[in-house]
GROMACS .gro file of C-alpha atoms in nm:
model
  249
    1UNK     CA    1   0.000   0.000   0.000
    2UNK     CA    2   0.175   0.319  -0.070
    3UNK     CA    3   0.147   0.615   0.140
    4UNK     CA    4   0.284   0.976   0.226
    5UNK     CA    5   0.457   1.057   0.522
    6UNK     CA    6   0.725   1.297   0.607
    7UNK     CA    7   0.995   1.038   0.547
    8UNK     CA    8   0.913   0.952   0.204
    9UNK     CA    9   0.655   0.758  -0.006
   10UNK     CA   10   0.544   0.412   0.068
   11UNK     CA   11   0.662   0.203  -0.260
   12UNK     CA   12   0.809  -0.135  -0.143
   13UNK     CA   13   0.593  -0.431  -0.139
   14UNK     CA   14   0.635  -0.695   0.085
   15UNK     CA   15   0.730  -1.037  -0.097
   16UNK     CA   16   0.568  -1.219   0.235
   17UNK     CA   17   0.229  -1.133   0.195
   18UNK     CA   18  -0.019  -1.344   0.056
   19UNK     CA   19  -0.084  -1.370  -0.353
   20UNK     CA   20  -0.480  -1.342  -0.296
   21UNK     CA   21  -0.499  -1.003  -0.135
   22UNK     CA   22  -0.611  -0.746  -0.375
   23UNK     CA   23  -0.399  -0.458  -0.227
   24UNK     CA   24   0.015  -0.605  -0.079
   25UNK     CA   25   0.110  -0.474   0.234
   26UNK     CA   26   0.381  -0.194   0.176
   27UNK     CA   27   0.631  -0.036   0.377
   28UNK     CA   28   0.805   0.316   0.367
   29UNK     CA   29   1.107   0.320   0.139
   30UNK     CA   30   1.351   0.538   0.196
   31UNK     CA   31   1.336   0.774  -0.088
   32UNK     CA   32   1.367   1.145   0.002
   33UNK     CA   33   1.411   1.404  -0.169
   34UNK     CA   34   1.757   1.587  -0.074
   35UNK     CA   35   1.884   1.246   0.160
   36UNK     CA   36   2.156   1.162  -0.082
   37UNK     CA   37   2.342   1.539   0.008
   38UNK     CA   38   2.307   1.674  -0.280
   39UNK     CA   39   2.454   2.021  -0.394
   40UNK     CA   40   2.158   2.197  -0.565
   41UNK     CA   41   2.338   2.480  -0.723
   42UNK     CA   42   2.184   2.431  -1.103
   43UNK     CA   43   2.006   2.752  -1.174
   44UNK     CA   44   1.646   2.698  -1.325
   45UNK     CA   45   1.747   2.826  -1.666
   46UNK     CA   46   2.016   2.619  -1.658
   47UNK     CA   47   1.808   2.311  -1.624
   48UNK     CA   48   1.652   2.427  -1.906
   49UNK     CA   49   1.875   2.460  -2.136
   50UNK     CA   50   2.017   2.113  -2.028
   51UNK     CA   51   1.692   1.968  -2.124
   52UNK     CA   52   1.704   2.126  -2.449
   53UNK     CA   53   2.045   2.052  -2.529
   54UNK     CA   54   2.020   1.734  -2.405
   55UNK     CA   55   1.728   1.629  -2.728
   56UNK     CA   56   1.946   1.726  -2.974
   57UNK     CA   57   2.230   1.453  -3.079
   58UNK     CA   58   2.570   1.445  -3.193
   59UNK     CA   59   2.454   1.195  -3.495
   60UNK     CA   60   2.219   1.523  -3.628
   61UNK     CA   61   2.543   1.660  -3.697
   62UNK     CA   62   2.795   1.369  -3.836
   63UNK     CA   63   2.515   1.103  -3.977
   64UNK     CA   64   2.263   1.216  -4.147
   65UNK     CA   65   2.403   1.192  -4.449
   66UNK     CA   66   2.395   0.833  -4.464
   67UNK     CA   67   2.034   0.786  -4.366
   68UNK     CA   68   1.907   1.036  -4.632
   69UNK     CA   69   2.020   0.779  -4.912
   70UNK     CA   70   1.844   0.506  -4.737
   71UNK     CA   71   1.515   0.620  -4.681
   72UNK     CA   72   1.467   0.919  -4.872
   73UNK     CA   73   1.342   1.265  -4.763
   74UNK     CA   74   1.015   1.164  -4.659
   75UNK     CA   75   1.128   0.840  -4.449
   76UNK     CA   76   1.394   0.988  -4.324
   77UNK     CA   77   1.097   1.300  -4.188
   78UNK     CA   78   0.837   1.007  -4.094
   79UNK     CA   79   1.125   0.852  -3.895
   80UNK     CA   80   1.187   1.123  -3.664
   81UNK     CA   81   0.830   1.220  -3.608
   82UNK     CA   82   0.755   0.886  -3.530
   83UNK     CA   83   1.073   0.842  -3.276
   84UNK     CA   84   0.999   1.231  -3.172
   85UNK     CA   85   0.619   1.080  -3.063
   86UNK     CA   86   0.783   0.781  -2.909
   87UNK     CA   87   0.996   1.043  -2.672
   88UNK     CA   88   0.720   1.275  -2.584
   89UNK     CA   89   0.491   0.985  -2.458
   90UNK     CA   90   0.789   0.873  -2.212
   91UNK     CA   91   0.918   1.188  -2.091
   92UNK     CA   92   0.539   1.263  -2.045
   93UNK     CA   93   0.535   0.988  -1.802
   94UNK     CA   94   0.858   0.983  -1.626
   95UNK     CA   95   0.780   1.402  -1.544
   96UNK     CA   96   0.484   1.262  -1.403
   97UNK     CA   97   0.695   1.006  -1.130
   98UNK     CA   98   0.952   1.292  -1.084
   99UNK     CA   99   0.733   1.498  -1.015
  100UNK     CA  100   0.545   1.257  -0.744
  101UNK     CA  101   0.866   1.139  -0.621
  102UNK     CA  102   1.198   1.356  -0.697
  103UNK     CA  103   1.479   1.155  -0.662
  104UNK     CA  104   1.838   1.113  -0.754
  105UNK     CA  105   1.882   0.847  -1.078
  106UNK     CA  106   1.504   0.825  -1.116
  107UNK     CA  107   1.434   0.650  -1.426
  108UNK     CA  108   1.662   0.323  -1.260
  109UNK     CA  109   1.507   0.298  -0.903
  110UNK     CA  110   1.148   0.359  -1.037
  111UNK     CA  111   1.210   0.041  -1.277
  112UNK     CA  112   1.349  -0.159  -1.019
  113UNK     CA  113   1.049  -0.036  -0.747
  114UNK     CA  114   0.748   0.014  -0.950
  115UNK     CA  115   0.801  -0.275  -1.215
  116UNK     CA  116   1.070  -0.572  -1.097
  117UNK     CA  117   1.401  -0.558  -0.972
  118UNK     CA  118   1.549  -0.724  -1.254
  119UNK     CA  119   1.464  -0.401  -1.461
  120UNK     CA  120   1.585  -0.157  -1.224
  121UNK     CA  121   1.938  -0.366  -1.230
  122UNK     CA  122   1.897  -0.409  -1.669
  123UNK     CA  123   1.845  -0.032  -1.680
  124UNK     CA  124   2.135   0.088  -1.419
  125UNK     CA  125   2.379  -0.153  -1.657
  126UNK     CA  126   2.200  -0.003  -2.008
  127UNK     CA  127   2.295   0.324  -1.906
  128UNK     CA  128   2.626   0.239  -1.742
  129UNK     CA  129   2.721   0.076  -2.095
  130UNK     CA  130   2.568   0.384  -2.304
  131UNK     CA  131   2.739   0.618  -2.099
  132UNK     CA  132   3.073   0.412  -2.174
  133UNK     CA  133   3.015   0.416  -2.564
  134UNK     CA  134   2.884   0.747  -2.593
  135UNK     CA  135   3.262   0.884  -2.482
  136UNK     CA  136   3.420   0.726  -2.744
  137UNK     CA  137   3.175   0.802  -3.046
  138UNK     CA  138   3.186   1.176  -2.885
  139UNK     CA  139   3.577   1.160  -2.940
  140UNK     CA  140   3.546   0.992  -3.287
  141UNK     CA  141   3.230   1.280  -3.385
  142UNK     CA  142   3.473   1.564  -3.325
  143UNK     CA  143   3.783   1.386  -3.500
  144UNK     CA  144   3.574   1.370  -3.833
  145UNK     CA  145   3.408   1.759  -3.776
  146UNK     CA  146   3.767   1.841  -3.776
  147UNK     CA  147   3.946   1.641  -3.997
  148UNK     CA  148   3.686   1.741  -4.252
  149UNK     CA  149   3.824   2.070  -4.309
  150UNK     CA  150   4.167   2.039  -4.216
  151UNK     CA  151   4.380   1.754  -4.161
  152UNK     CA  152   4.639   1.949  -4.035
  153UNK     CA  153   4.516   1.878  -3.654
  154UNK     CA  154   4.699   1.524  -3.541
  155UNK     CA  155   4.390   1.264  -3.486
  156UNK     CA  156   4.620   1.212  -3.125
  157UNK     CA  157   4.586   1.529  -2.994
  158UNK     CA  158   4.198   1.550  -3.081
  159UNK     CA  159   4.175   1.243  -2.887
  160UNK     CA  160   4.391   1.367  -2.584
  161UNK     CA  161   4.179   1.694  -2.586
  162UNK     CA  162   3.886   1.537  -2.555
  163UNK     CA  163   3.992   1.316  -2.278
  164UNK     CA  164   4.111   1.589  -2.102
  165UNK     CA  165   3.790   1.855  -2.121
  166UNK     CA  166   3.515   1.580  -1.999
  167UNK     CA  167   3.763   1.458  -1.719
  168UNK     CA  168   3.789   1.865  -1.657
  169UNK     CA  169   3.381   1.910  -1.701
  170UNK     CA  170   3.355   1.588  -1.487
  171UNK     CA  171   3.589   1.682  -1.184
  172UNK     CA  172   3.509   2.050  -1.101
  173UNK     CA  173   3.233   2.178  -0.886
  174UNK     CA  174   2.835   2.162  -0.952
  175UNK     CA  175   2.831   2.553  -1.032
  176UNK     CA  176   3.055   2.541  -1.276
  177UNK     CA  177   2.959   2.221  -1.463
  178UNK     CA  178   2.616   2.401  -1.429
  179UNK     CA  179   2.753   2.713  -1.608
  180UNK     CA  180   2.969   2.525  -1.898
  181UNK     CA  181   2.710   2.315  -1.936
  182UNK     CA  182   2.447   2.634  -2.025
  183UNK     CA  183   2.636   2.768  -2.290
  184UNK     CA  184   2.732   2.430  -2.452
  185UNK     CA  185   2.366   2.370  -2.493
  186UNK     CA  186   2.333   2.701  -2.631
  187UNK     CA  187   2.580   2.631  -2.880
  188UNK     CA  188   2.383   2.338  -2.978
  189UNK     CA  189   2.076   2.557  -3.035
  190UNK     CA  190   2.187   2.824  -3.198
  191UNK     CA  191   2.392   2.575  -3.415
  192UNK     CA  192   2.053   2.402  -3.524
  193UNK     CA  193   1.864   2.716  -3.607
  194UNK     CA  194   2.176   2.816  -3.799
  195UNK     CA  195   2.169   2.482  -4.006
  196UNK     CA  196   1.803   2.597  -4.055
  197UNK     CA  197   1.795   2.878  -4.228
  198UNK     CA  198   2.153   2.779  -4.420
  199UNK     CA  199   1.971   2.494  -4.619
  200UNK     CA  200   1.638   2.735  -4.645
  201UNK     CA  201   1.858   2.984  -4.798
  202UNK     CA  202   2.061   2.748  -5.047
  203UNK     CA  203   1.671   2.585  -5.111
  204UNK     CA  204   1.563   2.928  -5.243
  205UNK     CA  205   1.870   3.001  -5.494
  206UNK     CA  206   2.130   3.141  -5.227
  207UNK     CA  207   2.394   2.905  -5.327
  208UNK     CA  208   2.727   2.905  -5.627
  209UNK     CA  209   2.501   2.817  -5.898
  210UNK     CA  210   2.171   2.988  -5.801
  211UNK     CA  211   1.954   2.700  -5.777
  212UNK     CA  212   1.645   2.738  -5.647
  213UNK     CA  213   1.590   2.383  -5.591
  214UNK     CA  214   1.377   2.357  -5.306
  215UNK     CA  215   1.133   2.033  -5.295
  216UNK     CA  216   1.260   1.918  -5.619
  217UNK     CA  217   1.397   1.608  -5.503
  218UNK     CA  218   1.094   1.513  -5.358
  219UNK     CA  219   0.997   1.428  -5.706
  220UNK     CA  220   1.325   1.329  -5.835
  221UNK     CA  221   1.433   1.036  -5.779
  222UNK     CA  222   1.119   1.032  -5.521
  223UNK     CA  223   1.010   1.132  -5.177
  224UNK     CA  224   1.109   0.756  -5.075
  225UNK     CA  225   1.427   0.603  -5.117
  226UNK     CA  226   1.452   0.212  -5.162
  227UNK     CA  227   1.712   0.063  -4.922
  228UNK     CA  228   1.840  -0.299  -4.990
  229UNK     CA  229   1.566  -0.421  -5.167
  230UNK     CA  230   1.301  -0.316  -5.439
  231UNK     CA  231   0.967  -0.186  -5.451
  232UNK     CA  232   0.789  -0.150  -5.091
  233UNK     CA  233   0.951  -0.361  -4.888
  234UNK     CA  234   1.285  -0.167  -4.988
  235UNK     CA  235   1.076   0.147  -4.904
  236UNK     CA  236   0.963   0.022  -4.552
  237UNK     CA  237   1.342  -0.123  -4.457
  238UNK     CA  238   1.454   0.267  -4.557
  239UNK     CA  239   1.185   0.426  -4.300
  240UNK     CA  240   1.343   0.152  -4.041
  241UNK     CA  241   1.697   0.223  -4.107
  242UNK     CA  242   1.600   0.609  -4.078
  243UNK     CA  243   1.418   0.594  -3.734
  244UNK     CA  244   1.782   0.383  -3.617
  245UNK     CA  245   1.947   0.729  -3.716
  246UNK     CA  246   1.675   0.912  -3.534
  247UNK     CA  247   1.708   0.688  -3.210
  248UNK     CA  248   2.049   0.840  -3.212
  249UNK     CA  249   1.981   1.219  -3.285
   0.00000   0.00000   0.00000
């Protein structure tokens, strides 16, 4: 049975009582809000902007070239509407538990208490191991931003750089992380809206040839691109290979 008290909120079920009872007796877990010590010096705005910067993906940057080929201009637009529906309904309902019960590492301790144990321990190691690859493929993003316009920057000390600003980011003080971490997402903002209005501008003629090209290629070759095999089925495996790049943008 889960209740509210000033300790916390009632969420543990007791594995001793009997598998006929329509409501299992609970007991007080002990998640508070603010018991783990925490230094709350994020500013609100900063939040924000992590939030924000936090949607957008390094792959909308480096990959999305090679998903355009695959599934065209339309799949590759139904694949992140479809993925950018999938994210809305779950951050819709994991603002809803943090907002009932704000605790540190949320998303793992409300698998493990609200749905099994084994999911709570699956999702702690899922994010443990994404956390670990997303480093490297961070390190490897920059290296071919870089190396794309110049090659006169040794792939080493990219890597060492790299290394060295998220141990920096990682080791100094909440306040600062907080502050670094505001005008990075910025960055990534303003960087999108830039990207915007570049490709509307080279869509309406402002580009070397004066082209003014703009849904043309929506007719030729097609809105849908056909991705291993022929016909629809090739059409369908292009929308799937799409919403893969959008799962990671």
């Amino acid at each position: 049975m889960m209740e509210d008290n000033k300790k916390g909120v009632s969420m543990e079920i007791n594995p001793d009582s009997k598998g006929d009872q329509d409501v299992a007796q609970g007991s007080v877990a002990d998640f508070v809000a603010g018991s783990q010590h925490l230094h709350r010096s994020l500013r609100g705005k900063e939040v924000q902007l992590f939030a924000i910067g936090g949607a957008i993906g390094t792959s909308l940057y480096v990959q999305m070239d090679s998903a355009l080929p695959k599934g065209g201009p339309a799949g590759l637009f139904i694949a992140f509407v479809i993925w950018a529906a999938v994210m809305w309904a779950v951050n819709e309902c994991f603002a809803e538990m943090v907002s009932y019960l704000p605790v540190p590492s949320p998303f793992i301790k409300f698998g493990g208490e609200w749905v099994d144990g084994a999911l709570g321990f699956a999702m702690a190691w899922n994010f443990f191991l994404n956390m670990a690859i997303l480093v490297p493929f961070e390190i490897v993003a920059m290296n071919i931003m870089i190396t794309f316009w110049t090659d006169k920057v040794p792939v080493e000390a990219i890597i060492v750089a790299m290394i060295v600003i998220y141990a920096f980011l990682n080791t100094i003080t909440v306040r600062y992380f907080g502050i670094s971490e505001f005008y990075m997402s910025i960055f990534k903002v303003l960087l999108v809206l830039g990207l915007f209005l570049f490709t509307f501008i080279t869509m309406v003629g402002g580009n070397p040839l004066h082209d003014a090209y703009g849904f043309r290629f929506w007719n030729r070759p097609g809105a849908f691109a056909e991705h291993l095999v022929p016909g629809g089925t090739g059409k369908f495996l292009g929308v799937l290979s799409c919403l893969y790049q959008a799962s990671f943008s």
